[in-house]
XYZ file of C-alpha atoms in Angstrom:
764
model
C -50.889 4.060 -26.240
C -49.681 0.472 -26.492
C -51.281 -2.599 -24.998
C -49.834 -1.881 -21.607
C -51.485 1.522 -21.441
C -48.122 3.255 -21.706
C -47.256 5.585 -24.567
C -45.313 3.720 -27.215
C -43.254 6.787 -27.956
C -41.778 8.586 -24.964
C -40.921 11.499 -27.206
C -44.595 12.330 -27.594
C -44.320 13.872 -24.131
C -43.889 17.525 -24.943
C -44.051 20.596 -22.777
C -45.429 23.927 -23.890
C -43.697 27.222 -23.538
C -45.373 30.136 -21.838
C -47.280 30.612 -18.643
C -48.678 27.081 -18.538
C -45.281 25.503 -19.159
C -44.760 24.112 -15.678
C -48.328 23.001 -15.143
C -48.555 21.212 -18.473
C -45.342 19.271 -17.881
C -46.591 18.247 -14.472
C -49.960 17.154 -15.831
C -48.482 15.086 -18.669
C -46.049 13.293 -16.382
C -48.648 12.826 -13.672
C -51.058 11.231 -16.140
C -48.626 8.560 -17.172
C -46.362 7.966 -14.172
C -48.848 5.817 -12.293
C -49.332 3.672 -15.386
C -45.569 3.410 -15.819
C -44.881 2.578 -12.181
C -47.628 -0.008 -12.077
C -46.221 -1.591 -15.207
C -42.681 -1.562 -13.821
C -43.939 -3.223 -10.678
C -44.442 -6.424 -12.628
C -41.080 -6.275 -14.333
C -38.625 -5.297 -11.591
C -37.761 -6.689 -8.206
C -39.585 -3.714 -6.719
C -43.345 -4.222 -6.519
C -44.584 -1.439 -4.250
C -45.553 1.957 -5.615
C -47.066 3.514 -2.534
C -45.856 7.077 -2.860
C -45.604 9.198 -5.976
C -44.871 12.877 -6.223
C -43.862 15.228 -8.988
C -41.384 18.024 -8.341
C -40.625 20.674 -10.904
C -36.885 21.329 -10.847
C -36.900 24.213 -13.333
C -35.067 27.263 -11.930
C -37.438 30.133 -11.130
C -36.195 32.435 -13.865
C -37.625 33.824 -17.060
C -35.729 31.193 -19.007
C -38.132 28.502 -20.152
C -35.959 26.588 -22.537
C -35.531 23.652 -20.139
C -37.842 21.924 -17.681
C -36.964 19.058 -15.386
C -39.541 17.030 -13.535
C -38.748 14.200 -11.142
C -40.845 11.228 -10.168
C -40.136 10.296 -6.567
C -41.361 6.984 -5.251
C -40.661 7.665 -1.626
C -37.703 6.747 0.504
C -38.435 3.039 0.637
C -35.198 1.504 -0.612
C -37.126 -1.331 -2.250
C -38.823 1.053 -4.661
C -37.328 2.042 -8.000
C -35.866 5.499 -8.354
C -37.089 6.999 -11.611
C -36.083 10.328 -13.078
C -37.436 12.001 -16.177
C -35.777 15.028 -17.703
C -37.706 16.898 -20.390
C -35.711 19.334 -22.498
C -37.555 21.815 -24.732
C -34.571 22.457 -26.948
C -34.431 18.823 -28.029
C -37.976 17.624 -27.231
C -36.522 14.472 -25.753
C -36.846 12.712 -22.418
C -34.122 10.882 -20.524
C -35.351 7.981 -18.418
C -33.170 6.607 -15.626
C -34.264 3.389 -13.951
C -32.774 1.883 -10.798
C -33.009 -1.337 -8.780
C -34.051 -3.742 -11.519
C -32.516 -7.166 -12.179
C -34.092 -7.712 -15.593
C -34.759 -5.353 -18.442
C -38.191 -3.723 -17.931
C -40.645 -5.205 -20.405
C -41.978 -1.830 -21.457
C -38.588 -1.131 -23.082
C -39.288 -3.877 -25.597
C -42.214 -1.823 -26.930
C -40.276 1.415 -27.434
C -39.126 2.473 -30.900
C -38.055 6.093 -30.599
C -35.919 6.153 -27.476
C -33.168 8.714 -27.594
C -31.120 7.880 -24.491
C -31.234 4.885 -22.157
C -29.367 4.716 -18.855
C -29.693 1.470 -16.899
C -26.468 1.886 -14.918
C -25.793 0.682 -11.389
C -28.481 -1.990 -11.264
C -28.130 -5.733 -10.903
C -29.222 -6.399 -14.452
C -28.492 -9.883 -15.721
C -28.661 -11.385 -19.162
C -26.872 -10.525 -22.380
C -26.222 -7.336 -24.277
C -29.591 -5.830 -25.395
C -28.865 -5.376 -29.081
C -32.647 -5.325 -29.551
C -32.593 -1.818 -28.083
C -30.434 -0.763 -31.017
C -32.585 -2.583 -33.549
C -35.844 -1.147 -32.178
C -34.603 2.398 -31.649
C -32.776 3.643 -34.680
C -32.556 7.137 -33.180
C -30.894 5.928 -29.993
C -28.027 8.262 -29.258
C -26.735 7.009 -25.914
C -26.787 3.589 -24.240
C -25.231 3.298 -20.787
C -25.210 -0.032 -18.922
C -22.381 0.625 -16.468
C -21.937 -1.530 -13.364
C -24.375 -4.383 -13.866
C -24.063 -8.164 -14.041
C -24.529 -8.569 -17.773
C -22.654 -11.368 -19.458
C -22.100 -13.046 -22.808
C -20.600 -11.584 -25.982
C -21.092 -8.116 -27.380
C -23.943 -8.553 -29.870
C -23.992 -6.061 -32.714
C -27.260 -4.714 -34.121
C -28.726 -6.420 -37.161
C -27.985 -3.410 -39.321
C -25.531 -0.560 -39.111
C -26.654 1.933 -36.482
C -26.062 5.455 -37.738
C -27.058 7.470 -34.657
C -25.466 5.811 -31.626
C -22.669 8.063 -30.408
C -22.149 6.895 -26.804
C -21.914 3.264 -25.734
C -20.702 2.482 -22.217
C -20.949 -1.122 -20.980
C -18.042 -0.973 -18.537
C -17.855 -2.945 -15.303
C -19.868 -5.996 -16.334
C -19.032 -9.607 -17.165
C -19.079 -9.526 -20.946
C -16.610 -11.901 -22.561
C -15.415 -13.262 -25.872
C -13.834 -11.421 -28.766
C -14.782 -7.895 -29.693
C -16.690 -8.292 -32.995
C -14.337 -7.614 -35.877
C -17.046 -5.574 -37.659
C -17.745 -3.272 -34.717
C -16.511 -0.280 -36.696
C -18.847 -0.980 -39.590
C -21.976 -1.514 -37.477
C -21.346 1.358 -35.063
C -19.567 3.845 -37.324
C -20.761 7.033 -35.613
C -19.533 6.219 -32.117
C -18.027 9.161 -30.337
C -17.421 7.372 -27.037
C -16.880 3.639 -26.549
C -16.134 2.250 -23.096
C -16.012 -1.531 -22.633
C -13.497 -1.502 -19.774
C -13.544 -3.843 -16.784
C -14.966 -6.873 -18.549
C -13.467 -10.162 -19.739
C -13.050 -9.516 -23.446
C -10.141 -11.326 -25.072
C -8.558 -11.682 -28.481
C -7.163 -8.879 -30.595
C -8.310 -5.295 -30.941
C -10.331 -5.159 -34.174
C -8.765 -3.146 -36.947
C -12.235 -1.825 -37.808
C -11.951 0.649 -34.941
C -10.094 2.680 -37.514
C -13.387 3.070 -39.413
C -14.847 5.143 -36.573
C -13.750 8.494 -37.893
C -15.681 10.393 -35.218
C -14.210 8.462 -32.295
C -13.087 10.749 -29.483
C -12.774 8.350 -26.563
C -11.871 4.648 -26.599
C -11.477 2.758 -23.322
C -10.666 -0.970 -23.551
C -8.821 -1.203 -20.226
C -8.976 -4.062 -17.721
C -9.699 -6.889 -20.146
C -7.601 -9.741 -21.543
C -6.899 -8.310 -24.968
C -3.714 -9.406 -26.715
C -1.702 -8.650 -29.822
C -0.574 -5.262 -31.060
C -2.325 -1.924 -31.430
C -3.884 -1.958 -34.920
C -2.098 0.325 -37.357
C -5.447 1.288 -38.903
C -6.593 2.662 -35.538
C -3.415 4.700 -35.018
C -3.548 6.028 -38.566
C -7.237 6.777 -39.116
C -8.738 7.867 -35.772
C -7.417 11.373 -36.164
C -10.029 12.858 -33.815
C -9.168 10.555 -30.932
C -8.623 12.414 -27.665
C -8.712 9.575 -25.119
C -7.054 6.209 -25.734
C -7.045 3.950 -22.681
C -5.744 0.388 -23.175
C -4.393 -0.231 -19.665
C -4.152 -3.618 -17.979
C -4.416 -6.016 -20.877
C -1.866 -8.332 -22.483
C -0.963 -6.163 -25.442
C 2.547 -6.517 -26.828
C 5.005 -5.367 -29.447
C 6.070 -1.806 -30.190
C 3.701 0.903 -29.022
C 3.410 2.831 -32.293
C 5.355 3.135 -35.512
C 6.106 6.598 -36.835
C 4.868 5.716 -40.330
C 1.336 4.914 -39.142
C 0.759 7.408 -36.348
C -1.744 10.207 -36.821
C -3.068 10.504 -33.253
C -1.821 14.052 -32.988
C -4.793 15.325 -30.994
C -4.457 13.002 -28.009
C -5.188 14.416 -24.595
C -4.887 11.184 -22.665
C -2.864 8.061 -23.515
C -2.844 5.167 -21.052
C -0.992 2.021 -22.114
C 0.200 0.880 -18.689
C -0.060 -2.699 -17.447
C 0.763 -4.464 -20.716
C 3.770 -6.153 -22.310
C 4.997 -3.474 -24.680
C 8.692 -3.473 -25.551
C 11.187 -1.138 -27.140
C 11.805 2.532 -26.618
C 9.314 5.291 -25.959
C 8.212 6.133 -29.515
C 9.351 9.507 -30.782
C 6.135 9.873 -32.782
C 4.401 10.787 -29.518
C 6.214 14.105 -29.704
C 3.704 15.016 -32.430
C 1.050 15.145 -29.692
C 3.080 17.520 -27.553
C 0.634 20.389 -27.990
C -2.298 18.644 -26.323
C -1.170 15.619 -24.315
C -1.997 16.016 -20.635
C -1.851 12.403 -19.382
C 0.760 9.821 -20.401
C 0.813 6.447 -18.621
C 3.345 3.874 -19.882
C 4.103 2.043 -16.644
C 4.285 -1.690 -15.971
C 5.638 -2.674 -19.374
C 9.043 -3.731 -20.693
C 10.133 -0.424 -22.175
C 13.854 0.280 -22.319
C 16.294 2.981 -23.307
C 16.647 6.531 -22.078
C 13.879 8.922 -21.167
C 13.538 11.126 -24.270
C 14.278 14.799 -23.815
C 11.319 15.814 -26.026
C 8.994 14.889 -23.153
C 10.110 18.175 -21.633
C 8.500 19.995 -24.552
C 4.993 18.747 -23.706
C 3.902 21.986 -22.152
C 0.399 20.716 -21.309
C 1.592 17.533 -19.599
C -0.041 17.122 -16.198
C 0.325 13.437 -15.351
C 3.420 11.426 -16.392
C 3.728 7.835 -15.164
C 6.308 5.352 -16.447
C 7.105 3.091 -13.447
C 8.161 -0.554 -13.559
C 10.073 -0.538 -16.819
C 13.740 -0.812 -17.781
C 14.386 2.861 -18.423
C 17.906 4.125 -17.790
C 20.045 7.197 -17.931
C 19.394 10.539 -16.213
C 16.202 12.528 -15.910
C 16.447 15.012 -18.797
C 17.065 18.617 -17.718
C 14.242 19.588 -20.109
C 11.848 18.297 -17.451
C 12.385 21.625 -15.709
C 10.170 23.129 -18.419
C 7.115 21.093 -17.376
C 5.418 23.945 -15.586
C 2.008 22.226 -15.492
C 3.239 18.846 -14.257
C 1.310 17.626 -11.222
C 2.183 13.910 -11.116
C 5.567 12.302 -11.856
C 6.147 8.569 -11.366
C 9.385 7.035 -12.677
C 9.819 4.509 -9.877
C 11.283 1.002 -10.267
C 13.575 1.658 -13.214
C 17.340 2.036 -13.599
C 17.399 5.817 -13.819
C 20.737 7.207 -12.637
C 22.576 10.453 -12.074
C 21.627 13.545 -10.106
C 18.252 15.206 -10.132
C 18.148 18.057 -12.664
C 19.394 21.310 -11.195
C 16.539 23.400 -9.790
C 14.002 20.760 -10.796
C 10.983 22.192 -9.040
C 7.754 22.164 -11.075
C 5.509 24.711 -9.339
C 2.343 22.609 -9.730
C 3.855 19.239 -8.810
C 1.903 17.311 -6.187
C 2.882 13.643 -6.436
C 6.514 12.541 -6.979
C 7.540 8.869 -7.063
C 11.198 8.223 -7.965
C 11.876 5.267 -5.670
C 13.890 2.155 -6.541
C 16.255 3.707 -9.045
C 19.957 4.555 -9.029
C 19.678 8.274 -8.443
C 22.498 9.855 -6.467
C 23.894 13.117 -5.193
C 22.401 15.631 -2.817
C 18.867 16.925 -2.947
C 20.110 20.515 -2.937
C 17.583 22.748 -4.663
C 15.307 20.074 -6.132
C 11.653 20.719 -5.265
C 12.618 23.909 -3.416
C 9.728 25.786 -5.026
C 7.160 22.965 -5.078
C 4.888 24.214 -2.324
C 1.993 22.107 -3.651
C 3.877 18.851 -3.091
C 1.778 16.224 -1.294
C 3.852 13.057 -1.808
C 7.649 12.877 -2.067
C 8.947 9.321 -2.469
C 12.697 9.073 -3.123
C 13.317 5.787 -1.320
C 15.748 3.062 -2.415
C 18.271 5.288 -4.187
C 21.794 6.536 -3.446
C 21.115 10.085 -2.296
C 23.557 11.488 0.262
C 23.951 14.583 2.378
C 21.274 15.966 4.647
C 17.634 16.860 4.279
C 17.637 20.408 2.845
C 15.973 23.314 4.594
C 13.392 23.774 1.851
C 11.574 20.772 3.295
C 10.049 23.126 5.844
C 8.334 25.144 3.113
C 6.345 22.216 1.706
C 3.235 23.107 3.657
C 1.070 20.514 1.866
C 3.488 17.604 2.258
C 1.649 14.562 3.576
C 3.823 11.555 2.681
C 7.627 11.746 2.966
C 9.574 8.611 1.943
C 13.393 8.898 1.974
C 14.247 5.378 3.148
C 17.178 3.227 1.977
C 19.553 6.014 0.971
C 22.821 7.357 2.377
C 21.369 10.475 3.951
C 23.019 11.764 7.111
C 22.927 14.508 9.685
C 20.137 15.192 12.126
C 16.457 14.723 11.477
C 15.503 18.375 10.914
C 13.101 20.075 13.275
C 11.688 21.789 10.197
C 9.590 18.671 9.685
C 7.515 19.885 12.597
C 6.330 22.795 10.451
C 4.524 20.382 8.139
C 1.113 20.304 9.738
C -0.301 17.836 7.196
C 2.518 15.315 7.456
C 1.223 11.918 8.499
C 3.664 9.389 7.068
C 7.448 9.683 7.545
C 9.900 6.997 6.452
C 13.575 7.866 6.990
C 14.670 4.298 7.714
C 17.933 2.701 6.555
C 20.022 5.861 6.407
C 22.790 7.347 8.554
C 20.809 9.925 10.486
C 22.233 10.771 13.901
C 21.363 12.955 16.852
C 18.086 13.025 18.711
C 14.532 12.467 17.577
C 12.745 15.824 17.198
C 10.417 16.264 20.163
C 8.010 18.391 18.140
C 6.659 15.724 15.795
C 3.372 16.003 17.642
C 2.879 19.271 15.781
C 2.190 17.323 12.575
C -1.095 15.721 11.519
C -0.037 12.562 13.350
C -1.457 13.919 16.597
C -5.015 14.567 15.447
C -7.949 13.136 13.578
C -7.235 13.396 9.878
C -9.887 11.005 8.633
C -11.543 13.935 6.898
C -8.366 15.743 5.919
C -8.600 14.399 2.406
C -11.750 14.562 0.365
C -13.133 11.030 0.041
C -12.439 9.514 -3.318
C -15.560 9.057 -5.334
C -16.320 5.825 -7.083
C -15.470 5.787 -10.744
C -18.419 7.092 -12.686
C -19.293 7.669 -16.289
C -17.991 11.154 -16.977
C -17.772 12.565 -20.475
C -14.352 14.068 -21.115
C -13.997 15.636 -17.735
C -10.227 15.730 -17.578
C -9.488 18.391 -20.137
C -11.686 21.039 -18.571
C -11.722 19.756 -15.019
C -10.298 21.764 -12.192
C -6.896 20.847 -10.822
C -8.391 19.603 -7.558
C -10.650 17.149 -9.398
C -7.837 15.884 -11.597
C -5.481 15.308 -8.696
C -8.238 13.684 -6.636
C -8.608 11.106 -9.393
C -4.831 10.719 -9.646
C -4.435 10.252 -5.911
C -7.071 7.558 -6.016
C -4.623 5.586 -8.170
C -1.527 6.474 -6.115
C 0.339 3.637 -4.398
C 2.786 4.068 -1.505
C 4.914 1.266 -0.092
C 5.465 1.317 3.664
C 6.750 -1.287 6.107
C 4.635 -2.137 9.118
C 4.574 -5.239 11.302
C 7.898 -6.185 9.646
C 6.100 -6.592 6.317
C 6.149 -4.198 3.381
C 2.634 -3.240 2.321
C 1.353 -1.197 -0.604
C -1.329 1.304 0.305
C -3.572 2.743 -2.384
C -6.606 4.918 -2.833
C -8.914 5.429 0.080
C -6.895 3.105 2.336
C -3.890 5.381 1.898
C -5.841 8.367 3.191
C -6.192 6.611 6.558
C -2.596 5.385 6.785
C -0.139 7.080 9.167
C 3.229 6.133 10.558
C 6.798 7.027 11.499
C 9.756 4.797 10.588
C 13.183 5.954 11.792
C 14.675 2.472 12.068
C 18.215 1.445 11.088
C 19.904 4.779 11.723
C 22.303 6.098 14.371
C 19.861 8.060 16.486
C 20.777 8.660 20.126
C 19.235 10.094 23.251
C 15.908 9.353 24.837
C 12.597 8.835 23.109
C 10.718 12.144 23.475
C 7.640 11.755 25.633
C 5.803 13.929 23.088
C 5.800 10.930 20.733
C 3.023 9.618 22.929
C 0.859 12.486 21.694
C 0.715 10.988 18.193
C -2.683 9.578 19.007
C -3.642 8.766 15.395
C -0.463 7.011 14.378
C -0.804 3.419 13.150
C 2.823 2.312 13.102
C 5.977 3.456 14.912
C 9.379 1.884 14.241
C 12.473 3.127 16.112
C 14.414 -0.155 16.020
C 18.142 -0.567 15.347
C 19.316 2.751 16.752
C 21.265 3.761 19.860
C 18.365 5.158 21.850
C 18.584 5.045 25.629
C 16.452 5.932 28.596
C 13.079 4.464 29.379
C 9.981 3.826 27.313
C 7.756 6.893 27.827
C 4.621 6.178 29.819
C 2.788 8.438 27.341
C 2.930 5.577 24.838
C -0.314 4.394 26.387
C -1.933 7.302 24.494
C -1.130 5.758 21.104
C -4.686 4.522 20.897
C -4.627 3.740 17.153
C -1.212 2.052 17.082
C -1.066 -1.316 15.341
C 2.683 -1.858 15.137
C 5.283 -0.710 17.705
C 8.933 -1.722 17.275
C 11.551 -0.449 19.760
C 13.903 -3.411 19.455
C 17.713 -3.335 19.204
C 18.408 -0.185 21.202
C 19.826 0.557 24.661
C 16.536 1.256 26.404
C 16.424 0.574 30.133
C 13.977 0.689 32.981
C 10.615 -1.000 33.111
C 7.996 -1.427 30.422
C 5.103 0.901 31.356
C 2.257 -1.322 32.582
C -0.294 1.064 31.026
C 0.865 -0.075 27.600
C -1.672 -2.895 27.695
C -4.303 -0.230 26.974
C -3.230 -0.311 23.301
C -6.185 -2.340 22.092
C -5.399 -2.337 18.351
C -1.751 -3.351 18.537
C -0.895 -6.528 16.625
C 2.919 -6.272 16.494
C 5.089 -5.366 19.483
C 8.828 -5.753 20.052
C 11.234 -4.429 22.680
C 13.749 -7.213 22.086
C 17.470 -6.720 22.677
C 17.515 -3.773 25.028
C 18.434 -3.476 28.718
C 14.900 -3.481 30.064
C 14.179 -4.876 33.502
C 11.265 -5.858 35.663
C 8.104 -7.648 34.668
C 6.651 -8.019 31.189
C 3.210 -6.459 30.597
C 0.194 -8.403 31.806
C -0.974 -10.919 29.265
C -4.302 -9.268 28.609
C -6.086 -8.445 25.373
C -3.601 -8.064 22.523
C -0.580 -8.477 24.804
C -1.688 -12.014 25.513
C -0.824 -12.881 21.913
C 2.832 -11.789 21.874
C 5.510 -14.473 22.089
C 8.943 -14.659 23.683
C 10.561 -13.070 20.620
C 8.925 -9.750 21.529
C 10.963 -9.540 24.755
C 14.085 -11.665 24.231
C 17.546 -10.211 24.683
C 16.706 -8.356 27.920
C 18.573 -10.314 30.669
C 16.818 -8.492 33.516
C 13.303 -8.904 32.143
C 11.042 -11.566 33.617
C 7.523 -12.878 33.359
C 5.565 -14.660 30.669
C 6.121 -15.384 27.841
C 9.797 -15.418 28.903
C 11.059 -18.593 30.612
C 12.092 -16.547 33.673
C 9.620 -16.194 36.516
C 9.691 -13.030 38.598
C 10.436 -13.152 42.338
C 8.764 -10.890 44.903
C 10.947 -7.993 43.791
C 10.055 -8.524 40.116
C 13.586 -9.758 39.473
C 14.304 -12.686 37.171
C 14.216 -16.148 38.715
C 14.602 -19.058 36.356
C 11.492 -21.186 36.135
C 11.662 -24.992 36.037
C 12.205 -26.179 32.520
C 9.204 -27.685 30.814
C 9.627 -31.118 29.313
C 9.340 -29.671 25.841
C 12.334 -27.426 26.515
C 14.714 -30.121 27.717
C 16.454 -30.527 24.398
C 16.684 -26.797 23.773
C 18.108 -26.010 27.236
C 20.331 -29.062 27.599
C 23.438 -26.871 27.628
C 22.306 -24.852 30.677
C 22.156 -25.752 34.370
C 20.624 -24.028 37.366
C 23.327 -22.733 39.745
C 21.768 -24.326 42.860
C 21.652 -27.693 41.157
C 25.216 -27.219 40.015
C 26.488 -26.443 43.525
C 24.819 -29.511 44.990
C 25.946 -31.816 42.209
C 29.461 -30.400 42.236
C 29.842 -30.876 46.016
C 28.577 -34.432 45.812
C 30.824 -35.179 42.853
C 33.792 -33.659 44.642
C 33.268 -35.811 47.716
C 32.829 -38.922 45.606
C 36.009 -38.208 43.634
C 38.048 -37.533 46.781
C 36.779 -40.714 48.410
C 37.480 -42.692 45.253
C 41.047 -41.399 45.102
C 41.521 -42.122 48.788
C 40.227 -45.654 48.354
C 42.511 -46.243 45.373
C 45.535 -44.897 47.214
C 44.698 -46.852 50.326
C 44.312 -49.953 48.226
C 47.712 -49.365 46.664
C 49.239 -48.737 50.083
C 47.696 -51.896 51.359
C 49.183 -53.700 48.406
C 52.561 -52.125 49.110
C 52.350 -53.076 52.759
C 51.498 -56.559 51.784
C 54.577 -56.449 49.617
C 56.674 -54.894 52.353
C 56.187 -51.206 51.747
C 57.295 -48.845 54.477
C 54.472 -47.757 56.821
C 55.880 -44.224 56.808
C 55.002 -43.906 53.128
C 51.466 -44.999 53.881
C 51.061 -42.420 56.579
C 52.251 -39.720 54.163
C 49.577 -40.686 51.634
C 46.841 -40.846 54.278
C 47.916 -37.482 55.604
C 47.801 -36.058 52.093
C 44.266 -37.289 51.520
C 42.922 -36.440 54.957
C 44.443 -32.963 54.757
C 42.745 -32.353 51.440
C 46.090 -31.692 49.871
C 45.128 -32.987 46.473
C 45.110 -30.494 43.532
C 41.522 -29.253 42.954
C 39.717 -27.571 40.061
C 39.406 -23.773 40.299
C 36.083 -22.343 39.045
C 35.582 -18.627 38.401
C 32.321 -16.679 37.926
C 30.799 -16.787 34.449
C 31.307 -13.725 32.316
C 29.911 -11.875 29.336
C 32.455 -12.177 26.569
C 32.533 -10.104 23.390
C 34.120 -10.366 19.980
C 37.825 -11.035 20.264
C 37.471 -12.610 23.740
C 35.448 -15.505 22.378
C 38.569 -17.229 21.032
C 40.115 -17.196 24.501
C 37.491 -19.653 25.675
C 39.475 -22.430 24.001
C 42.105 -21.973 26.678
C 39.752 -23.027 29.472
C 40.235 -26.525 30.893
C 38.377 -29.471 29.449
C 36.650 -30.544 32.649
C 34.769 -27.318 33.479
C 34.631 -24.357 31.096
C 32.490 -21.630 29.637
C 29.830 -22.550 27.142
C 29.040 -19.544 24.923
C 25.622 -18.761 23.558
C 26.156 -16.189 20.841
C 23.292 -13.801 20.089
C 23.205 -11.397 17.190
C 22.626 -7.948 18.674
C 22.764 -5.961 15.479
C 24.768 -5.614 12.324
C 28.255 -7.119 12.749
C 28.078 -7.445 16.556
C 28.319 -10.659 18.589
C 27.839 -11.177 22.323
C 28.697 -14.402 24.187
C 26.822 -15.342 27.348
C 28.869 -17.636 29.569
C 27.307 -20.405 31.637
C 29.103 -22.887 33.903
C 28.486 -26.581 33.413
C 30.229 -29.981 33.594
C 32.334 -31.146 30.649
C 31.318 -28.223 28.435
C 33.764 -27.234 25.739
C 34.121 -23.646 24.448
C 34.028 -23.100 20.713
C 35.717 -20.472 18.623
C 33.812 -18.204 16.228
C 34.664 -20.475 13.321
C 33.370 -23.499 15.249
C 30.187 -21.627 16.058
C 29.578 -20.870 12.392
C 29.880 -17.098 12.824
C 31.128 -14.744 10.168
C 34.568 -13.290 10.917
């Protein structure tokens, strides 16, 4: 016992084998737990210890080599959660403490601790190197997810027993001590990720001959990878240096002995040069290779196809070029492939269809040709992103066999033909982007057979928070590996006219259909209204006709709805105001008529641009009021619109002003002529001539202007407007309907001059 009444050596808590095994363990723990909890009450934020119980968790079998006993302090969230695990085979106890903001004082008095786990607290202060100094037998120290700060303090003397040190997800900063390898030579696992360490990676890491896992990701480390590390850490299985500021060549062949690597993550740095050929020496074991978000160049090496164990290959956002090697067809275990945002060209390898592939990202490259038989046998495929390439031809029939397909991105290509009804067979499909292609024909009416019509919030297993897991990847099941990979997956999708990147858990809730910028015809199927869980729907820039289905009021989760630039007619369904989550709405440039939706809820926020380009549409926010028959009637112009509408005149006002002007002009001419006649008479002009002039005026025989109805002029007819007289003519207002189309709206007004296309600043 120490001064606090708590045993100074936790390892003196033993359990006996035999019939009294369970009872003895319970008695020993029961004797000391109250003392421990009372002592912790003065050292943690939690001060109440009102409920204590001991539960033996040993399985009821004849095996007695392991006993677990838990100390529960009730379900009051203010109380600490303590767990003690006693193992007979090692005679050691693991203590896990929760909900403390400072290191418990009793830890300062311990000298034979074996493992300490203080993860997921709000611990503040600096690195507790005193734990290493006081406990020379300490094997594992885990301080994950706290608020610790300051530099990484090394122990006073070399610690020969510490094998696991995990201080990830804190606020440690400064340089990594250059002698870390000498003072912690026996480390097996070192994780200092998600901190603010800077400076270079110490070369002394190469002195850790037993090192299996090294994670320095998400810091501000700079410089190159030390040659001593790459040459001497021959047992290294996991090397994760992602998201730093490392630079230079990745590895040199002369100093590379990391032939046992399982996982290599160097993404998010500033590495240059080609993919090093020395990595081919790890082809027998490498399962994860991440080289994305660097400045790598050159061709994709064919020897990557020889990595038979490769599961996850990511090299996006580089300057890679050339074709995808045909050797990739040999990657039978490949589950994730991301080569997006490069300059990769050529066709996809013939019959490239890894049977285990689940996530494919090849967008923003220069790939071409038809899809043909690529992915024809990839029934496990979940994500297929081939957007922003030069693929042509139609969507192949094998698409209907991808029963697990959830995200299909084929936008910005040269694909053509009809949107295949086979898509309706994909019951898990919840995001479709076929925009900016040349698809024609009608929209499949059976899209409501996909996951877009139901609640898929639980369709994907929720992604767990990143935890401390010892070497799980190598022996983990495929479902666990891909779950972790999908948590990192990013998909780009346009909604509300803005391109967003969706990742992780947010992506699992995203759904949408984008068929914009194609040549689709026919009516919008009313079944689209059954897609009750869809978040975005974009059918703009097509040739769709007919009315807006009233079933659209069922799109209860819709946030963005774009039907603009089509040939839709009829009225906007008034029930559409029931879409309470909508934040973007556009039916602009159609042939819709009647009244705009009531300005209630979200529809009270939409501006004139959401409805413009529909001449027969009236009501706010348009400047046209509706008459009793819900037909457009121009509203009086507000003072703020005078300058904008100065080229337009109400027809009633025009008729009145024209009649008055006409009378005034006729009278003025008559007065002038009469004055001249009077002058002639005074000078002896013949009275017969005067009577002829008076008769001409009184008989309204003067030549008058001839005004015709205003017209809608298109394209080549615009130039003809220059031929109209200078006193009254057509004033064109040119509106861009779509790509390369121009429409002129004629309005009659006094002294208005027509302008040609060149005068209007339009492209020829």
